[in-house]
PDB file of C-alpha atoms in Angstrom:
ATOM      1  CA  UNK D 113       0.273  -0.272   0.288  1.00 94.00           C
ATOM      2  CA  UNK D 114       1.368   3.714  -0.668  1.00 97.00           C
ATOM      3  CA  UNK D 115       0.264   6.364   2.096  1.00 97.00           C
ATOM      4  CA  UNK D 116       1.007  10.139   1.095  1.00 97.00           C
ATOM      5  CA  UNK D 117       0.480  12.670   3.795  1.00 96.00           C
ATOM      6  CA  UNK D 118      -1.244  10.451   5.974  1.00 95.00           C
ATOM      7  CA  UNK D 119      -3.746   9.191   3.773  1.00 96.00           C
ATOM      8  CA  UNK D 120      -3.657   5.503   1.567  1.00 96.00           C
ATOM      9  CA  UNK D 121      -3.836   6.721  -1.790  1.00 97.00           C
ATOM     10  CA  UNK D 122      -3.170   3.292  -3.776  1.00 97.00           C
ATOM     11  CA  UNK D 123      -2.674  -0.400  -2.923  1.00 95.00           C
ATOM     12  CA  UNK D 124      -1.616  -3.007  -5.269  1.00 94.00           C
ATOM     13  CA  UNK D 125      -1.973  -7.245  -5.359  1.00 89.00           C
ATOM     14  CA  UNK D 126       0.509  -9.695  -7.306  1.00 87.00           C
ATOM     15  CA  UNK D 127      -0.942 -10.385 -10.209  1.00 88.00           C
ATOM     16  CA  UNK D 128       1.849 -11.358 -13.118  1.00 86.00           C
ATOM     17  CA  UNK D 129      -0.159 -14.494 -13.857  1.00 84.00           C
ATOM     18  CA  UNK D 130      -3.440 -13.203 -13.931  1.00 86.00           C
ATOM     19  CA  UNK D 131      -2.210 -10.358 -16.617  1.00 89.00           C
ATOM     20  CA  UNK D 132       0.227 -11.960 -18.396  1.00 91.00           C
ATOM     21  CA  UNK D 133       2.319  -9.460 -17.099  1.00 93.00           C
ATOM     22  CA  UNK D 134       5.707  -9.978 -15.392  1.00 93.00           C
ATOM     23  CA  UNK D 135       5.886  -6.549 -14.276  1.00 95.00           C
ATOM     24  CA  UNK D 136       2.682  -7.029 -12.652  1.00 94.00           C
ATOM     25  CA  UNK D 137       4.283  -7.296  -8.916  1.00 94.00           C
ATOM     26  CA  UNK D 138       2.115  -5.561  -6.132  1.00 93.00           C
ATOM     27  CA  UNK D 139       4.667  -2.887  -5.411  1.00 96.00           C
ATOM     28  CA  UNK D 140       4.701  -1.978  -9.565  1.00 97.00           C
ATOM     29  CA  UNK D 141       0.833  -1.739  -9.347  1.00 97.00           C
ATOM     30  CA  UNK D 142       0.720   0.113  -6.292  1.00 98.00           C
ATOM     31  CA  UNK D 143       3.239   2.882  -7.500  1.00 98.00           C
ATOM     32  CA  UNK D 144       1.186   3.019 -11.185  1.00 97.00           C
ATOM     33  CA  UNK D 145      -1.930   3.937  -9.319  1.00 97.00           C
ATOM     34  CA  UNK D 146      -0.486   5.851  -6.754  1.00 98.00           C
ATOM     35  CA  UNK D 147       1.070   8.235  -9.957  1.00 98.00           C
ATOM     36  CA  UNK D 148      -2.394   8.055 -11.371  1.00 97.00           C
ATOM     37  CA  UNK D 149      -4.094   9.184  -8.242  1.00 97.00           C
ATOM     38  CA  UNK D 150      -0.862  12.254  -7.288  1.00 97.00           C
ATOM     39  CA  UNK D 151      -0.789  12.640 -11.383  1.00 97.00           C
ATOM     40  CA  UNK D 152       2.829  12.651 -11.035  1.00 97.00           C
ATOM     41  CA  UNK D 153       5.051   9.738 -12.144  1.00 96.00           C
ATOM     42  CA  UNK D 154       7.667  11.316  -9.177  1.00 96.00           C
ATOM     43  CA  UNK D 155       6.203   9.797  -6.000  1.00 97.00           C
ATOM     44  CA  UNK D 156       7.788  12.439  -3.576  1.00 95.00           C
ATOM     45  CA  UNK D 157       6.731  12.207   0.059  1.00 95.00           C
ATOM     46  CA  UNK D 158       5.783   8.652  -0.524  1.00 97.00           C
ATOM     47  CA  UNK D 159       5.996   5.715   1.997  1.00 98.00           C
ATOM     48  CA  UNK D 160       5.050   2.370   0.468  1.00 98.00           C
ATOM     49  CA  UNK D 161       4.717  -0.805   2.935  1.00 97.00           C
ATOM     50  CA  UNK D 162       4.814  -4.205   0.861  1.00 94.00           C
ATOM     51  CA  UNK D 163       4.398  -7.744   3.146  1.00 89.00           C
ATOM     52  CA  UNK D 164       7.808  -9.043   1.400  1.00 91.00           C
ATOM     53  CA  UNK D 165      10.973  -7.446   0.469  1.00 94.00           C
ATOM     54  CA  UNK D 166      11.089  -6.154  -2.942  1.00 96.00           C
ATOM     55  CA  UNK D 167      12.914  -7.860  -5.645  1.00 96.00           C
ATOM     56  CA  UNK D 168      15.481  -6.106  -8.204  1.00 96.00           C
ATOM     57  CA  UNK D 169      12.970  -4.522 -10.556  1.00 96.00           C
ATOM     58  CA  UNK D 170      10.495  -3.300  -7.585  1.00 97.00           C
ATOM     59  CA  UNK D 171      13.838  -1.458  -6.251  1.00 97.00           C
ATOM     60  CA  UNK D 172      14.253  -0.020  -9.087  1.00 96.00           C
ATOM     61  CA  UNK D 173      11.286   1.359  -9.747  1.00 97.00           C
ATOM     62  CA  UNK D 174      10.747   2.489  -6.253  1.00 98.00           C
ATOM     63  CA  UNK D 175      14.245   4.635  -6.408  1.00 97.00           C
ATOM     64  CA  UNK D 176      12.713   5.670  -9.824  1.00 96.00           C
ATOM     65  CA  UNK D 177       9.518   7.106  -8.434  1.00 97.00           C
ATOM     66  CA  UNK D 178      11.821   8.854  -5.866  1.00 97.00           C
ATOM     67  CA  UNK D 179       9.771   7.334  -2.962  1.00 98.00           C
ATOM     68  CA  UNK D 180      10.748   8.215   0.269  1.00 97.00           C
ATOM     69  CA  UNK D 181      10.633   5.357   2.957  1.00 97.00           C
ATOM     70  CA  UNK D 182       9.947   1.387   1.723  1.00 98.00           C
ATOM     71  CA  UNK D 183       8.851  -0.618   4.971  1.00 96.00           C
ATOM     72  CA  UNK D 184       8.928  -4.154   4.322  1.00 95.00           C
ATOM     73  CA  UNK D 185       7.866  -7.587   6.631  1.00 91.00           C
ATOM     74  CA  UNK D 186       9.465 -10.216   5.832  1.00 87.00           C
ATOM     75  CA  UNK D 187      13.053 -10.610   4.181  1.00 94.00           C
ATOM     76  CA  UNK D 188      13.043 -13.069   0.721  1.00 90.00           C
ATOM     77  CA  UNK D 189      16.572 -14.767   0.794  1.00 88.00           C
ATOM     78  CA  UNK D 190      15.832 -15.734  -2.991  1.00 91.00           C
ATOM     79  CA  UNK D 191      15.058 -11.950  -4.552  1.00 90.00           C
ATOM     80  CA  UNK D 192      15.207  -9.576  -2.018  1.00 93.00           C
ATOM     81  CA  UNK D 193      17.219  -7.031  -3.342  1.00 93.00           C
ATOM     82  CA  UNK D 194      16.883  -5.022   0.241  1.00 95.00           C
ATOM     83  CA  UNK D 195      19.737  -6.726   1.855  1.00 91.00           C
ATOM     84  CA  UNK D 196      18.906 -10.296   1.748  1.00 88.00           C
ATOM     85  CA  UNK D 197      20.463 -11.097  -2.089  1.00 93.00           C
ATOM     86  CA  UNK D 198      21.513  -7.453  -2.793  1.00 92.00           C
ATOM     87  CA  UNK D 199      20.834  -4.402  -1.683  1.00 95.00           C
ATOM     88  CA  UNK D 200      19.722  -2.055  -4.608  1.00 94.00           C
ATOM     89  CA  UNK D 201      19.405   1.153  -2.598  1.00 95.00           C
ATOM     90  CA  UNK D 202      22.302   1.238  -1.683  1.00 94.00           C
ATOM     91  CA  UNK D 203      24.271   0.979  -5.187  1.00 92.00           C
ATOM     92  CA  UNK D 204      26.426   3.966  -5.738  1.00 92.00           C
ATOM     93  CA  UNK D 205      25.491   7.013  -8.507  1.00 91.00           C
ATOM     94  CA  UNK D 206      21.645   6.395  -8.149  1.00 90.00           C
ATOM     95  CA  UNK D 207      19.898   9.857  -8.069  1.00 88.00           C
ATOM     96  CA  UNK D 208      17.559   9.218  -4.818  1.00 91.00           C
ATOM     97  CA  UNK D 209      17.694   7.506  -1.973  1.00 94.00           C
ATOM     98  CA  UNK D 210      15.103   5.472   0.250  1.00 96.00           C
ATOM     99  CA  UNK D 211      15.195   4.951   3.686  1.00 96.00           C
ATOM    100  CA  UNK D 212      14.447   1.340   3.914  1.00 96.00           C
ATOM    101  CA  UNK D 213      12.916  -0.277   7.090  1.00 93.00           C
ATOM    102  CA  UNK D 214      12.872  -4.072   7.244  1.00 89.00           C
ATOM    103  CA  UNK D 215      11.686  -7.032   9.631  1.00 74.00           C
ATOM    104  CA  UNK D 216       8.747  -5.147  10.767  1.00 71.00           C
ATOM    105  CA  UNK D 217       5.917  -7.563  11.905  1.00 66.00           C
ATOM    106  CA  UNK D 218       8.047 -10.504  10.268  1.00 71.00           C
ATOM    107  CA  UNK D 219       6.725 -13.283  11.573  1.00 80.00           C
ATOM    108  CA  UNK D 220       2.919 -12.012  11.083  1.00 81.00           C
ATOM    109  CA  UNK D 221       4.074 -11.556   7.263  1.00 68.00           C
ATOM    110  CA  UNK D 222       5.900 -14.809   6.561  1.00 72.00           C
ATOM    111  CA  UNK D 223       2.742 -16.257   7.960  1.00 71.00           C
ATOM    112  CA  UNK D 224       0.554 -14.512   5.678  1.00 77.00           C
ATOM    113  CA  UNK D 225       3.019 -15.223   2.653  1.00 72.00           C
ATOM    114  CA  UNK D 226       2.752 -19.469   3.881  1.00 72.00           C
ATOM    115  CA  UNK D 227      -0.857 -19.695   3.859  1.00 75.00           C
ATOM    116  CA  UNK D 228      -1.348 -17.552   1.043  1.00 70.00           C
ATOM    117  CA  UNK D 229       1.105 -19.808  -1.527  1.00 68.00           C
ATOM    118  CA  UNK D 230      -0.432 -22.739  -0.063  1.00 68.00           C
ATOM    119  CA  UNK D 231      -3.931 -21.972  -1.360  1.00 69.00           C
ATOM    120  CA  UNK D 232      -2.847 -20.912  -4.207  1.00 62.00           C
ATOM    121  CA  UNK D 233      -0.755 -24.246  -5.668  1.00 59.00           C
ATOM    122  CA  UNK D 234      -3.832 -25.508  -4.844  1.00 53.00           C
ATOM    123  CA  UNK D 235      -5.673 -26.434  -8.425  1.00 48.00           C
ATOM    124  CA  UNK D 236      -9.925 -26.125  -9.099  1.00 48.00           C
ATOM    125  CA  UNK D 237     -10.012 -29.615  -8.179  1.00 45.00           C
ATOM    126  CA  UNK D 238      -8.378 -29.609  -5.013  1.00 49.00           C
ATOM    127  CA  UNK D 239      -5.039 -31.076  -6.454  1.00 45.00           C
ATOM    128  CA  UNK D 240      -1.661 -29.382  -5.614  1.00 45.00           C
TER     129      UNK D 240
END
């Protein structure tokens, strides 16, 4: 979810499979919605809250959007780009710095993700 001046202005949920769009991660969709809401691709003063550590694609979009702060719950050792696999937010030469806070409500976020993926792996006939 995206917050601007203490107001929720946008949300997003992962949709790459449903939309046949590899870039349709929750962060990207939330940033797009926030840009439309604010009428600008630069999201100065915006905070982004996500359940899972952003991937490299999302981290780059967050930097380019000029997001002020990212707060995430669970770390992603396989694809996390806020310290787990790489820390894209501290790469030299970036034109913007994002404050990043990870591990917030980590256990709860991890449980939510585990529940989601356990359910998502069951096909309509009930097979995994």
